[in-house]
Amino acid sequence: MKKSSIFKILTLFLTFVIFSCCSGCIFAIADYFNEKDLQKALEIQKEKKALADALVPEIEGYTFEAKPDTHFTWKEGRWESQGFKTFEDFFRGGGLFDCLEKYDSEKVKEYWIYPYDPPNADKIEPLGYVIPTKEQKKYFEVFPQFFSQNIAFINGEYFIFQCMEETSTGVQTFGAGAVALFLLDFEKHKMYYVGYSKGWIEAELEDNKLYNLIGMCFKLTKNEGGKI
């Protein structure tokens, strides 16, 4: 075999070895930075939790919980047996509603609640409206995500739910980390902060991962003696 041929073979072999080693380094670095981003995101979640824990409910008697669906035993009715529902069943189980933001003549924000029925939207009568107070701004700062259909009808009561801002690992954006519930009183045109979904961020910190809203299960318990 000619020297030139041997040299070419050795060159190709060394190139392959070097490329393989470098590829391993690249993937290792990528994994490192992904993990680094994840830990940074989890630190953000800790900060969010601290802010949410500092908020005092305006109404007593409710316990609001959240768990990833993967935390339940894999069998039919696994979360229902513990009183939990999927995101879709929990927030949409009582029907769909629209929440429209309006302002009165004095520029005071009002939330008007309508049954959701697109074909006859102009003819639908509102269920009522509520007016957030200036003091409730502190709740909206921690839970700023507002959606037009963020109304839940649970056990005969209406709630507005708002989410924390989404958190990103740098690679993928995940669901908020917690949902806040506000009970609606159409007679008094008031809304009351009930609390936020405990257990979501705790599960993220315990499992070392972030969870999406769709993968969470929720449970709201109204205790005896609850009052405003």
Short mmCIF file of C-alpha atoms in Angstrom, two decimals:
data_model
loop_
_atom_site.label_atom_id
_atom_site.label_comp_id
_atom_site.label_asym_id
_atom_site.label_seq_id
_atom_site.Cartn_x
_atom_site.Cartn_y
_atom_site.Cartn_z
CA MET A 1 0.00 0.00 0.00
CA LYS A 2 1.34 3.42 -0.89
CA LYS A 3 2.36 5.82 1.84
CA SER A 4 -0.11 8.38 0.52
CA SER A 5 -2.95 5.88 0.89
CA ILE A 6 -1.88 4.96 4.41
CA PHE A 7 -1.65 8.66 5.25
CA LYS A 8 -5.18 9.29 3.93
CA ILE A 9 -6.57 6.39 5.96
CA LEU A 10 -4.84 7.60 9.13
CA THR A 11 -6.06 11.14 8.47
CA LEU A 12 -9.66 9.98 8.06
CA PHE A 13 -9.41 7.85 11.20
CA LEU A 14 -8.00 10.69 13.29
CA THR A 15 -10.65 13.06 11.89
CA PHE A 16 -13.36 10.61 12.91
CA VAL A 17 -11.90 10.23 16.42
CA ILE A 18 -11.51 13.99 16.88
CA PHE A 19 -15.04 14.64 15.57
CA SER A 20 -16.46 11.99 17.91
CA CYS A 21 -14.69 13.48 20.90
CA CYS A 22 -15.73 17.01 19.98
CA SER A 23 -19.31 15.90 19.41
CA GLY A 24 -19.32 14.38 22.87
CA CYS A 25 -18.03 17.63 24.28
CA ILE A 26 -20.66 19.63 22.41
CA PHE A 27 -23.49 17.43 23.64
CA ALA A 28 -22.07 17.48 27.16
CA ILE A 29 -21.92 21.27 27.06
CA ALA A 30 -25.47 21.42 25.69
CA ASP A 31 -26.69 19.14 28.48
CA TYR A 32 -24.88 21.28 31.01
CA PHE A 33 -26.44 24.47 29.76
CA ASN A 34 -29.90 22.88 29.56
CA GLU A 35 -29.55 21.74 33.16
CA LYS A 36 -28.21 25.16 34.08
CA ASP A 37 -31.24 26.82 32.47
CA LEU A 38 -33.56 24.40 34.27
CA GLN A 39 -32.03 25.21 37.65
CA LYS A 40 -32.31 28.90 36.89
CA ALA A 41 -35.99 28.41 36.02
CA LEU A 42 -36.58 26.49 39.26
CA GLU A 43 -35.00 29.33 41.21
CA ILE A 44 -37.48 31.67 39.53
CA GLN A 45 -40.29 29.33 40.60
CA LYS A 46 -39.05 29.50 44.20
CA GLU A 47 -39.18 33.29 44.04
CA LYS A 48 -42.72 33.17 42.60
CA LYS A 49 -43.81 30.82 45.38
CA ALA A 50 -42.44 33.17 48.03
CA LEU A 51 -44.43 36.06 46.55
CA ALA A 52 -47.60 33.95 46.37
CA ASP A 53 -47.18 32.66 49.92
CA ALA A 54 -47.08 36.26 51.15
CA LEU A 55 -50.55 36.97 49.75
CA VAL A 56 -53.39 36.71 52.28
CA PRO A 57 -56.73 35.26 51.05
CA GLU A 58 -59.64 37.70 51.22
CA ILE A 59 -62.08 34.91 51.97
CA GLU A 60 -61.66 31.97 54.33
CA GLY A 61 -62.75 28.38 54.04
CA TYR A 62 -61.26 27.22 50.72
CA THR A 63 -58.36 24.87 50.06
CA PHE A 64 -57.02 24.93 46.50
CA GLU A 65 -54.60 22.17 45.46
CA ALA A 66 -52.72 21.06 42.34
CA LYS A 67 -50.77 17.91 41.45
CA PRO A 68 -49.16 16.64 38.23
CA ASP A 69 -51.17 13.80 36.72
CA THR A 70 -48.01 11.67 36.86
CA HIS A 71 -48.18 11.75 40.67
CA PHE A 72 -51.26 9.53 40.66
CA THR A 73 -51.28 5.75 40.42
CA TRP A 74 -51.80 4.64 36.83
CA LYS A 75 -55.32 3.30 36.83
CA GLU A 76 -58.75 4.44 35.72
CA GLY A 77 -60.11 7.23 37.89
CA ARG A 78 -56.72 7.63 39.54
CA TRP A 79 -57.09 11.35 40.30
CA GLU A 80 -60.90 11.42 40.52
CA SER A 81 -60.76 8.97 43.43
CA GLN A 82 -58.87 11.65 45.40
CA GLY A 83 -61.20 14.47 44.38
CA PHE A 84 -58.95 15.95 41.69
CA LYS A 85 -59.91 16.84 38.13
CA THR A 86 -57.86 17.50 35.02
CA PHE A 87 -57.35 21.11 33.97
CA GLU A 88 -60.04 20.81 31.29
CA ASP A 89 -62.62 19.18 33.58
CA PHE A 90 -61.91 21.49 36.52
CA PHE A 91 -62.03 24.82 34.69
CA ARG A 92 -64.40 23.94 31.86
CA GLY A 93 -66.63 21.38 33.54
CA GLY A 94 -69.36 23.90 34.30
CA GLY A 95 -69.46 25.34 30.78
CA LEU A 96 -67.61 28.06 28.93
CA PHE A 97 -67.76 31.74 29.83
CA ASP A 98 -66.28 34.93 28.47
CA CYS A 99 -64.81 37.59 30.71
CA LEU A 100 -64.70 41.01 29.08
CA GLU A 101 -62.74 43.89 30.51
CA LYS A 102 -64.63 47.18 30.39
CA TYR A 103 -64.28 50.61 32.00
CA ASP A 104 -67.04 52.82 33.37
CA SER A 105 -67.29 56.59 32.92
CA GLU A 106 -64.74 57.12 35.70
CA LYS A 107 -62.23 54.73 34.08
CA VAL A 108 -62.79 52.06 36.69
CA LYS A 109 -62.10 48.55 35.39
CA GLU A 110 -65.03 46.13 35.32
CA TYR A 111 -65.05 42.42 34.52
CA TRP A 112 -68.28 41.46 32.73
CA ILE A 113 -69.09 37.75 32.63
CA TYR A 114 -71.06 36.21 29.76
CA PRO A 115 -72.05 32.64 28.89
CA TYR A 116 -69.90 31.59 25.94
CA ASP A 117 -72.01 31.14 22.81
CA PRO A 118 -70.33 32.55 19.68
CA PRO A 119 -73.33 32.29 17.22
CA ASN A 120 -75.50 34.54 19.42
CA ALA A 121 -72.86 36.57 21.21
CA ASP A 122 -74.64 39.89 20.63
CA LYS A 123 -77.87 38.67 22.22
CA ILE A 124 -76.45 37.02 25.32
CA GLU A 125 -77.32 38.59 28.65
CA PRO A 126 -74.39 38.88 31.08
CA LEU A 127 -74.35 36.92 34.31
CA GLY A 128 -73.12 40.07 36.00
CA TYR A 129 -69.97 42.05 36.60
CA VAL A 130 -67.35 42.61 39.31
CA ILE A 131 -65.02 45.51 39.98
CA PRO A 132 -61.48 44.75 41.22
CA THR A 133 -60.32 47.02 44.02
CA LYS A 134 -57.09 49.02 43.99
CA GLU A 135 -55.84 46.86 46.84
CA GLN A 136 -56.17 43.74 44.66
CA LYS A 137 -53.42 45.01 42.37
CA LYS A 138 -50.91 43.09 44.51
CA TYR A 139 -52.60 39.81 43.53
CA PHE A 140 -52.57 40.65 39.82
CA GLU A 141 -48.87 41.49 39.98
CA VAL A 142 -48.09 37.93 41.09
CA PHE A 143 -50.76 36.38 38.82
CA PRO A 144 -50.84 38.66 35.74
CA GLN A 145 -51.94 36.20 33.04
CA PHE A 146 -55.53 36.98 32.08
CA PHE A 147 -57.55 35.12 29.44
CA SER A 148 -60.98 35.91 28.02
CA GLN A 149 -62.36 32.51 29.01
CA ASN A 150 -60.78 32.27 32.44
CA ILE A 151 -64.06 31.72 34.31
CA ALA A 152 -64.72 28.53 36.27
CA PHE A 153 -68.11 27.40 37.60
CA ILE A 154 -67.34 25.07 40.50
CA ASN A 155 -69.88 23.65 42.94
CA GLY A 156 -72.41 26.38 42.15
CA GLU A 157 -69.98 29.29 42.45
CA TYR A 158 -68.21 31.41 39.84
CA PHE A 159 -64.48 32.07 39.95
CA ILE A 160 -62.01 34.02 37.87
CA PHE A 161 -58.67 32.28 37.61
CA GLN A 162 -55.42 33.99 36.71
CA CYS A 163 -51.99 32.47 36.21
CA MET A 164 -48.42 33.31 36.97
CA GLU A 165 -46.25 34.24 33.99
CA GLU A 166 -44.81 31.30 32.09
CA THR A 167 -41.27 30.22 32.90
CA SER A 168 -38.72 29.16 30.31
CA THR A 169 -35.69 26.87 30.57
CA GLY A 170 -34.16 28.54 27.53
CA VAL A 171 -35.20 25.56 25.43
CA GLN A 172 -38.91 25.25 26.17
CA THR A 173 -41.55 27.40 27.83
CA PHE A 174 -43.68 25.80 30.50
CA GLY A 175 -46.93 26.58 32.27
CA ALA A 176 -47.09 29.14 34.99
CA GLY A 177 -46.40 27.31 38.23
CA ALA A 178 -49.64 28.27 39.96
CA VAL A 179 -53.19 29.47 39.39
CA ALA A 180 -55.00 32.01 41.58
CA LEU A 181 -58.77 31.83 42.18
CA PHE A 182 -61.05 34.81 42.81
CA LEU A 183 -64.62 34.18 43.96
CA LEU A 184 -67.18 36.34 42.13
CA ASP A 185 -70.08 38.04 43.93
CA PHE A 186 -72.40 39.48 41.28
CA GLU A 187 -74.78 40.98 43.85
CA LYS A 188 -72.10 43.10 45.47
CA HIS A 189 -70.06 43.38 42.24
CA LYS A 190 -67.01 42.23 44.12
CA MET A 191 -64.36 39.56 43.74
CA TYR A 192 -62.36 37.94 46.53
CA TYR A 193 -58.96 36.29 46.39
CA VAL A 194 -59.46 32.68 47.52
CA GLY A 195 -55.87 31.49 47.27
CA TYR A 196 -53.55 29.81 44.78
CA SER A 197 -53.00 26.20 43.74
CA LYS A 198 -50.64 24.78 46.37
CA GLY A 199 -48.58 21.79 45.32
CA TRP A 200 -47.65 22.74 41.74
CA ILE A 201 -44.33 24.48 42.40
CA GLU A 202 -43.60 22.08 45.27
CA ALA A 203 -43.86 19.19 42.78
CA GLU A 204 -41.52 20.98 40.37
CA LEU A 205 -38.89 21.49 43.04
CA GLU A 206 -39.23 17.90 44.28
CA ASP A 207 -39.12 16.35 40.80
CA ASN A 208 -36.50 18.76 39.42
CA LYS A 209 -38.64 19.62 36.37
CA LEU A 210 -41.27 22.08 35.21
CA TYR A 211 -44.89 21.13 34.56
CA ASN A 212 -47.35 22.49 32.03
CA LEU A 213 -50.85 23.63 32.92
CA ILE A 214 -52.39 20.88 30.80
CA GLY A 215 -50.56 18.19 32.79
CA MET A 216 -51.88 19.38 36.15
CA CYS A 217 -54.88 18.16 38.16
CA PHE A 218 -56.80 20.48 40.51
CA LYS A 219 -58.98 20.22 43.58
CA LEU A 220 -60.98 22.91 45.38
CA THR A 221 -62.38 22.10 48.82
CA LYS A 222 -64.84 24.37 50.60
CA ASN A 223 -64.49 23.84 54.33
CA GLU A 224 -67.22 24.27 56.89
CA GLY A 225 -67.43 27.72 58.38
CA GLY A 226 -65.90 29.47 55.40
CA LYS A 227 -66.66 33.18 55.35
CA ILE A 228 -65.65 36.47 53.81
#
